[in-house]
Amino acid sequence: MSTLLVCDATLVTTFDDSDRRVLNAGIFARDGVIEAIGSHELLPAKADEVIDAHGMVILPGLICTHHHFYQTLTRNLPAGQDAELFPWLVAHYPIWAKLTPEGVRSSTAIALAELMLSGCTTAADHGYLWPNGSRVDDQIAVARAMGVRFHASRGSMSVGRSRGGLPPDDVVEDEAAILRDCERVIAEHHDPARHAMTRVVLAPCSPFSVSPELMRASAELARKHGCSLHTHLCETKDEEQYCLEKFGQRPVAFAESLGWSGPDVWYAHAVHLAPDEIERLGASRTGVAHCPTSNMRLGAGIAPLLAQVRAGMHVGLGVDGSASNDGCHMLDEARQAMLLQRVAHGAGAMSAHEALRLGTRGGAEVLGRDDIGWLAPGMAADFIGVRIDTLQTAGGAVHDPLASLVFCRIPQVDLNVIAGRVRVRNGALVDVDLPELIARHNRLARELVA
Ligand SMILES: [Zn+2]
């Protein structure tokens, strides 16, 4: 049994159904689960660990619904700096083909460190490239050691250039081997229980790198085991053209025909959707990971986010891979989501609160979870604390503390608690030797492009 008491926060915002906000309050958690939220007289006076949250806003931890951790090794690659998606991919594939197990472990640690410092408590990664003996197990081991709630994708690519796909043949896998390994990873790692720290996702990469047969078989396998499904869809016009030419269908119709819609499915991006497609995906409660920075960086377009939310799609936020962002900052991503919708639809399009809701509850809905994303007794003790007495919030947080987390630029959080364990304290990662991690990562990144 272990207990945690966070006390004296300036504001606790729960994002519960009544949008409960409590001033000068705290949170008490036992064994990773919230027991009480409220003012001091309502909370136990003692705990195994006590955190003074004076000067902080406490809110649910942010949930990253789309990432490619391994790309932290190829951020800012000159050949990809100014390219759109397809040439950007073609520039990166030969380098990614040299990825090693050590590279997978290092990039997972770097991405998770950056995510935790920016307010993330649950991360979904889309790993789809497993060369040179690298495995998703390496990612899972690192996430467990760092104490992050993790949805690991056993993703895949199976159609190389010789069969009409975009990736080179040496980075794609045999389809039977992919499905066998998916079964193995689910059996070894997938935890369907409430408050699970590890879940497995099946995630063929995109329509232009896997076959329809693999998409269909992955959906059947995932549903047999109660796992979620994830893929890239409708990111660019190039992809739409590819689907029309190769399959005679637009991407959404193609995905739907293979069983790829519903509340257990989420797409990355979904930028180029027609109005009738949004209505259908809303009716089926299909999810989307909105990645505004990546969409801007690659010039992919502005996703019809407001229409997706209105139609009933589950919508969360993702940072996308670090080679198209090139950071993993979840509070920044909420800010970008808000600002980009304003570019398209005017200043009233999205509020700071709505952007934070997408990053928290929205992400939980996308991942199919009802135990994270908002704060209440019985929910996972996953929350963050952000100081509002800083340089960046000076003269701003006094007017509206919660909105200042989006309108003002927050370099990093001060507190990050995942499953009741303090992962960031006083703005520093707990149990992580960051200088050593960065030095190793830079060495590996240099070796990869050498
Ligand atoms: Zn992606």
PDB file of C-alpha atoms in Angstrom, residues 196-388:
ATOM      1  CA  ALA A 196      -3.593  -1.119 -16.983  1.00  0.00           C
ATOM      2  CA  MET A 197      -0.110   0.292 -17.547  1.00  0.00           C
ATOM      3  CA  THR A 198       0.466  -1.572 -20.833  1.00  0.00           C
ATOM      4  CA  ARG A 199      -1.893  -2.229 -23.715  1.00  0.00           C
ATOM      5  CA  VAL A 200      -1.093  -3.550 -27.177  1.00  0.00           C
ATOM      6  CA  VAL A 201      -2.398  -1.986 -30.381  1.00  0.00           C
ATOM      7  CA  LEU A 202      -2.253  -3.514 -33.871  1.00  0.00           C
ATOM      8  CA  ALA A 203      -1.163  -0.864 -36.333  1.00  0.00           C
ATOM      9  CA  PRO A 204      -0.414  -1.529 -40.020  1.00  0.00           C
ATOM     10  CA  CYS A 205       1.313   1.672 -41.134  1.00  0.00           C
ATOM     11  CA  SER A 206      -0.742   3.089 -44.023  1.00  0.00           C
ATOM     12  CA  PRO A 207      -2.619   2.139 -47.214  1.00  0.00           C
ATOM     13  CA  PHE A 208       0.587   2.609 -49.233  1.00  0.00           C
ATOM     14  CA  SER A 209       2.772   0.260 -47.178  1.00  0.00           C
ATOM     15  CA  VAL A 210       0.574  -2.748 -46.279  1.00  0.00           C
ATOM     16  CA  SER A 211      -1.852  -4.977 -48.191  1.00  0.00           C
ATOM     17  CA  PRO A 212      -5.660  -5.016 -47.787  1.00  0.00           C
ATOM     18  CA  GLU A 213      -5.281  -8.634 -46.621  1.00  0.00           C
ATOM     19  CA  LEU A 214      -3.006  -7.587 -43.753  1.00  0.00           C
ATOM     20  CA  MET A 215      -5.394  -4.780 -42.778  1.00  0.00           C
ATOM     21  CA  ARG A 216      -8.302  -7.238 -42.653  1.00  0.00           C
ATOM     22  CA  ALA A 217      -6.368  -9.924 -40.789  1.00  0.00           C
ATOM     23  CA  SER A 218      -5.058  -7.359 -38.268  1.00  0.00           C
ATOM     24  CA  ALA A 219      -8.614  -6.175 -37.565  1.00  0.00           C
ATOM     25  CA  GLU A 220      -9.798  -9.756 -36.992  1.00  0.00           C
ATOM     26  CA  LEU A 221      -6.886 -10.508 -34.687  1.00  0.00           C
ATOM     27  CA  ALA A 222      -7.298  -7.297 -32.682  1.00  0.00           C
ATOM     28  CA  ARG A 223     -11.020  -7.944 -32.170  1.00  0.00           C
ATOM     29  CA  LYS A 224     -10.373 -11.516 -31.097  1.00  0.00           C
ATOM     30  CA  HIS A 225      -8.191 -10.170 -28.262  1.00  0.00           C
ATOM     31  CA  GLY A 226      -9.947  -6.870 -27.466  1.00  0.00           C
ATOM     32  CA  CYS A 227      -7.083  -4.687 -28.730  1.00  0.00           C
ATOM     33  CA  SER A 228      -7.417  -1.347 -30.496  1.00  0.00           C
ATOM     34  CA  LEU A 229      -6.510  -0.694 -34.141  1.00  0.00           C
ATOM     35  CA  HIS A 230      -4.517   2.248 -35.436  1.00  0.00           C
ATOM     36  CA  THR A 231      -3.222   3.439 -38.806  1.00  0.00           C
ATOM     37  CA  HIS A 232      -2.405   6.574 -40.790  1.00  0.00           C
ATOM     38  CA  LEU A 233      -5.336   7.705 -42.938  1.00  0.00           C
ATOM     39  CA  CYS A 234      -6.198  10.749 -45.061  1.00  0.00           C
ATOM     40  CA  GLU A 235      -2.992  12.540 -44.167  1.00  0.00           C
ATOM     41  CA  THR A 236      -2.230  13.908 -47.645  1.00  0.00           C
ATOM     42  CA  LYS A 237      -3.688  14.219 -51.134  1.00  0.00           C
ATOM     43  CA  ASP A 238      -0.884  11.891 -52.361  1.00  0.00           C
ATOM     44  CA  GLU A 239      -2.384   9.110 -50.255  1.00  0.00           C
ATOM     45  CA  GLU A 240      -5.878   9.803 -51.591  1.00  0.00           C
ATOM     46  CA  GLN A 241      -4.548   9.596 -55.158  1.00  0.00           C
ATOM     47  CA  TYR A 242      -2.735   6.332 -54.338  1.00  0.00           C
ATOM     48  CA  CYS A 243      -5.936   4.744 -52.957  1.00  0.00           C
ATOM     49  CA  LEU A 244      -8.034   5.868 -55.918  1.00  0.00           C
ATOM     50  CA  GLU A 245      -5.499   4.485 -58.406  1.00  0.00           C
ATOM     51  CA  LYS A 246      -4.637   1.266 -56.597  1.00  0.00           C
ATOM     52  CA  PHE A 247      -7.923   0.322 -54.892  1.00  0.00           C
ATOM     53  CA  GLY A 248     -10.487   2.390 -56.822  1.00  0.00           C
ATOM     54  CA  GLN A 249     -11.750   3.891 -53.555  1.00  0.00           C
ATOM     55  CA  ARG A 250     -11.161   6.920 -51.397  1.00  0.00           C
ATOM     56  CA  PRO A 251      -9.177   6.122 -48.219  1.00  0.00           C
ATOM     57  CA  VAL A 252     -12.152   6.115 -45.798  1.00  0.00           C
ATOM     58  CA  ALA A 253     -14.279   3.807 -47.984  1.00  0.00           C
ATOM     59  CA  PHE A 254     -11.232   1.573 -48.401  1.00  0.00           C
ATOM     60  CA  ALA A 255     -10.674   1.411 -44.633  1.00  0.00           C
ATOM     61  CA  GLU A 256     -14.364   0.817 -43.890  1.00  0.00           C
ATOM     62  CA  SER A 257     -14.507  -2.027 -46.431  1.00  0.00           C
ATOM     63  CA  LEU A 258     -11.753  -3.796 -44.460  1.00  0.00           C
ATOM     64  CA  GLY A 259     -13.483  -3.469 -41.072  1.00  0.00           C
ATOM     65  CA  TRP A 260     -11.418  -0.457 -40.118  1.00  0.00           C
ATOM     66  CA  SER A 261     -13.999   1.796 -38.457  1.00  0.00           C
ATOM     67  CA  GLY A 262     -15.661   1.829 -35.041  1.00  0.00           C
ATOM     68  CA  PRO A 263     -14.841   2.877 -31.461  1.00  0.00           C
ATOM     69  CA  ASP A 264     -11.852   0.483 -31.342  1.00  0.00           C
ATOM     70  CA  VAL A 265     -10.224   2.147 -34.378  1.00  0.00           C
ATOM     71  CA  TRP A 266      -8.383   5.438 -34.555  1.00  0.00           C
ATOM     72  CA  TYR A 267      -6.680   7.099 -37.485  1.00  0.00           C
ATOM     73  CA  ALA A 268      -3.693   9.405 -37.360  1.00  0.00           C
ATOM     74  CA  HIS A 269      -4.343  12.761 -39.068  1.00  0.00           C
ATOM     75  CA  ALA A 270      -7.667  12.399 -40.985  1.00  0.00           C
ATOM     76  CA  VAL A 271      -6.993  15.754 -42.657  1.00  0.00           C
ATOM     77  CA  HIS A 272      -8.671  15.151 -46.025  1.00  0.00           C
ATOM     78  CA  LEU A 273     -12.181  13.926 -45.178  1.00  0.00           C
ATOM     79  CA  ALA A 274     -15.334  14.678 -47.164  1.00  0.00           C
ATOM     80  CA  PRO A 275     -18.414  15.811 -45.177  1.00  0.00           C
ATOM     81  CA  ASP A 276     -20.245  12.495 -45.731  1.00  0.00           C
ATOM     82  CA  GLU A 277     -17.161  10.594 -44.532  1.00  0.00           C
ATOM     83  CA  ILE A 278     -17.060  12.649 -41.330  1.00  0.00           C
ATOM     84  CA  GLU A 279     -20.740  11.864 -40.714  1.00  0.00           C
ATOM     85  CA  ARG A 280     -20.169   8.120 -41.169  1.00  0.00           C
ATOM     86  CA  LEU A 281     -17.077   8.086 -38.949  1.00  0.00           C
ATOM     87  CA  GLY A 282     -18.953  10.066 -36.320  1.00  0.00           C
ATOM     88  CA  ALA A 283     -21.842   7.606 -36.386  1.00  0.00           C
ATOM     89  CA  SER A 284     -19.408   4.688 -35.933  1.00  0.00           C
ATOM     90  CA  ARG A 285     -17.500   6.578 -33.166  1.00  0.00           C
ATOM     91  CA  THR A 286     -14.224   6.115 -35.005  1.00  0.00           C
ATOM     92  CA  GLY A 287     -11.310   7.994 -33.451  1.00  0.00           C
ATOM     93  CA  VAL A 288      -8.691  10.388 -34.744  1.00  0.00           C
ATOM     94  CA  ALA A 289      -5.310  11.539 -33.484  1.00  0.00           C
ATOM     95  CA  HIS A 290      -5.048  15.185 -34.464  1.00  0.00           C
ATOM     96  CA  CYS A 291      -1.411  16.213 -35.008  1.00  0.00           C
ATOM     97  CA  PRO A 292      -1.444  19.929 -35.828  1.00  0.00           C
ATOM     98  CA  THR A 293       2.306  20.608 -35.696  1.00  0.00           C
ATOM     99  CA  SER A 294       3.097  17.737 -38.054  1.00  0.00           C
ATOM    100  CA  ASN A 295       0.295  18.784 -40.410  1.00  0.00           C
ATOM    101  CA  MET A 296       1.797  22.278 -40.568  1.00  0.00           C
ATOM    102  CA  ARG A 297       5.396  21.045 -40.779  1.00  0.00           C
ATOM    103  CA  LEU A 298       4.684  18.741 -43.744  1.00  0.00           C
ATOM    104  CA  GLY A 299       2.160  21.110 -45.302  1.00  0.00           C
ATOM    105  CA  ALA A 300      -0.493  18.379 -45.097  1.00  0.00           C
ATOM    106  CA  GLY A 301      -3.390  20.756 -44.470  1.00  0.00           C
ATOM    107  CA  ILE A 302      -5.799  21.759 -41.699  1.00  0.00           C
ATOM    108  CA  ALA A 303      -7.885  18.878 -40.347  1.00  0.00           C
ATOM    109  CA  PRO A 304     -11.673  19.434 -40.111  1.00  0.00           C
ATOM    110  CA  LEU A 305     -11.453  19.032 -36.358  1.00  0.00           C
ATOM    111  CA  LEU A 306     -14.582  20.930 -35.349  1.00  0.00           C
ATOM    112  CA  ALA A 307     -16.742  18.955 -37.783  1.00  0.00           C
ATOM    113  CA  GLN A 308     -15.211  15.711 -36.500  1.00  0.00           C
ATOM    114  CA  VAL A 309     -16.058  16.588 -32.892  1.00  0.00           C
ATOM    115  CA  ARG A 310     -19.573  17.719 -33.854  1.00  0.00           C
ATOM    116  CA  ALA A 311     -20.189  14.484 -35.765  1.00  0.00           C
ATOM    117  CA  GLY A 312     -19.285  12.410 -32.690  1.00  0.00           C
ATOM    118  CA  MET A 313     -15.860  11.113 -33.688  1.00  0.00           C
ATOM    119  CA  HIS A 314     -13.503  10.528 -30.786  1.00  0.00           C
ATOM    120  CA  VAL A 315     -10.778  13.160 -31.130  1.00  0.00           C
ATOM    121  CA  GLY A 316      -7.472  13.325 -29.265  1.00  0.00           C
ATOM    122  CA  LEU A 317      -4.117  15.002 -29.777  1.00  0.00           C
ATOM    123  CA  GLY A 318      -0.781  13.556 -30.885  1.00  0.00           C
ATOM    124  CA  VAL A 319       2.643  15.005 -31.515  1.00  0.00           C
ATOM    125  CA  ASP A 320       3.323  12.601 -34.421  1.00  0.00           C
ATOM    126  CA  GLY A 321       6.881  11.444 -34.980  1.00  0.00           C
ATOM    127  CA  SER A 322       9.757  13.617 -33.934  1.00  0.00           C
ATOM    128  CA  ALA A 323      10.997  13.872 -37.521  1.00  0.00           C
ATOM    129  CA  SER A 324       7.880  15.834 -38.468  1.00  0.00           C
ATOM    130  CA  ASN A 325       7.329  17.997 -35.417  1.00  0.00           C
ATOM    131  CA  ASP A 326      10.261  17.996 -34.274  1.00  0.00           C
ATOM    132  CA  GLY A 327       9.412  17.892 -30.604  1.00  0.00           C
ATOM    133  CA  CYS A 328       7.233  15.903 -28.212  1.00  0.00           C
ATOM    134  CA  HIS A 329       5.567  18.686 -26.240  1.00  0.00           C
ATOM    135  CA  MET A 330       1.941  17.919 -25.376  1.00  0.00           C
ATOM    136  CA  LEU A 331       0.976  21.329 -23.931  1.00  0.00           C
ATOM    137  CA  ASP A 332       2.455  22.905 -27.072  1.00  0.00           C
ATOM    138  CA  GLU A 333       0.357  20.548 -29.175  1.00  0.00           C
ATOM    139  CA  ALA A 334      -2.840  21.660 -27.408  1.00  0.00           C
ATOM    140  CA  ARG A 335      -1.828  25.260 -28.127  1.00  0.00           C
ATOM    141  CA  GLN A 336      -1.149  24.490 -31.805  1.00  0.00           C
ATOM    142  CA  ALA A 337      -4.500  22.691 -32.109  1.00  0.00           C
ATOM    143  CA  MET A 338      -6.312  25.752 -30.818  1.00  0.00           C
ATOM    144  CA  LEU A 339      -4.359  28.199 -32.978  1.00  0.00           C
ATOM    145  CA  LEU A 340      -4.609  26.184 -36.205  1.00  0.00           C
ATOM    146  CA  GLN A 341      -8.414  25.917 -35.988  1.00  0.00           C
ATOM    147  CA  ARG A 342      -8.459  29.697 -35.543  1.00  0.00           C
ATOM    148  CA  VAL A 343      -6.455  30.094 -38.762  1.00  0.00           C
ATOM    149  CA  ALA A 344      -9.204  28.187 -40.563  1.00  0.00           C
ATOM    150  CA  HIS A 345     -12.328  29.352 -38.747  1.00  0.00           C
ATOM    151  CA  GLY A 346     -11.611  32.547 -36.801  1.00  0.00           C
ATOM    152  CA  ALA A 347     -10.784  33.463 -33.211  1.00  0.00           C
ATOM    153  CA  GLY A 348     -13.929  31.911 -31.753  1.00  0.00           C
ATOM    154  CA  ALA A 349     -13.291  28.480 -33.281  1.00  0.00           C
ATOM    155  CA  MET A 350     -11.739  26.777 -30.263  1.00  0.00           C
ATOM    156  CA  SER A 351     -11.166  27.784 -26.637  1.00  0.00           C
ATOM    157  CA  ALA A 352      -8.181  26.902 -24.442  1.00  0.00           C
ATOM    158  CA  HIS A 353     -10.447  24.674 -22.363  1.00  0.00           C
ATOM    159  CA  GLU A 354     -11.597  22.775 -25.454  1.00  0.00           C
ATOM    160  CA  ALA A 355      -7.990  22.254 -26.541  1.00  0.00           C
ATOM    161  CA  LEU A 356      -7.080  20.845 -23.111  1.00  0.00           C
ATOM    162  CA  ARG A 357     -10.172  18.662 -23.148  1.00  0.00           C
ATOM    163  CA  LEU A 358      -9.067  17.123 -26.452  1.00  0.00           C
ATOM    164  CA  GLY A 359      -5.634  16.487 -24.954  1.00  0.00           C
ATOM    165  CA  THR A 360      -7.044  14.739 -21.866  1.00  0.00           C
ATOM    166  CA  ARG A 361     -10.562  13.226 -22.062  1.00  0.00           C
ATOM    167  CA  GLY A 362     -10.490  13.235 -25.843  1.00  0.00           C
ATOM    168  CA  GLY A 363      -7.327  11.148 -25.833  1.00  0.00           C
ATOM    169  CA  ALA A 364      -8.810   8.683 -23.337  1.00  0.00           C
ATOM    170  CA  GLU A 365     -11.850   8.207 -25.595  1.00  0.00           C
ATOM    171  CA  VAL A 366      -9.598   7.631 -28.593  1.00  0.00           C
ATOM    172  CA  LEU A 367      -7.670   4.925 -26.713  1.00  0.00           C
ATOM    173  CA  GLY A 368     -10.900   3.330 -25.485  1.00  0.00           C
ATOM    174  CA  ARG A 369     -10.280   4.056 -21.805  1.00  0.00           C
ATOM    175  CA  ASP A 370     -12.668   5.204 -19.085  1.00  0.00           C
ATOM    176  CA  ASP A 371     -10.099   5.121 -16.256  1.00  0.00           C
ATOM    177  CA  ILE A 372      -7.867   8.029 -17.352  1.00  0.00           C
ATOM    178  CA  GLY A 373      -8.319  11.510 -18.866  1.00  0.00           C
ATOM    179  CA  TRP A 374     -10.260  13.120 -15.996  1.00  0.00           C
ATOM    180  CA  LEU A 375      -9.953  13.284 -12.246  1.00  0.00           C
ATOM    181  CA  ALA A 376     -12.389  11.686  -9.776  1.00  0.00           C
ATOM    182  CA  PRO A 377     -12.331   9.014  -7.049  1.00  0.00           C
ATOM    183  CA  GLY A 378     -11.719   5.649  -8.730  1.00  0.00           C
ATOM    184  CA  MET A 379      -9.856   7.143 -11.685  1.00  0.00           C
ATOM    185  CA  ALA A 380      -6.127   6.514 -12.184  1.00  0.00           C
ATOM    186  CA  ALA A 381      -3.936   8.944 -10.252  1.00  0.00           C
ATOM    187  CA  ASP A 382      -2.493  10.451 -13.449  1.00  0.00           C
ATOM    188  CA  PHE A 383      -2.218  14.216 -13.146  1.00  0.00           C
ATOM    189  CA  ILE A 384       0.151  17.107 -13.695  1.00  0.00           C
ATOM    190  CA  GLY A 385       0.954  20.327 -11.898  1.00  0.00           C
ATOM    191  CA  VAL A 386       1.951  23.465 -13.773  1.00  0.00           C
ATOM    192  CA  ARG A 387       3.407  26.495 -11.966  1.00  0.00           C
ATOM    193  CA  ILE A 388       1.577  29.720 -12.749  1.00  0.00           C
TER     194      ILE A 388
END
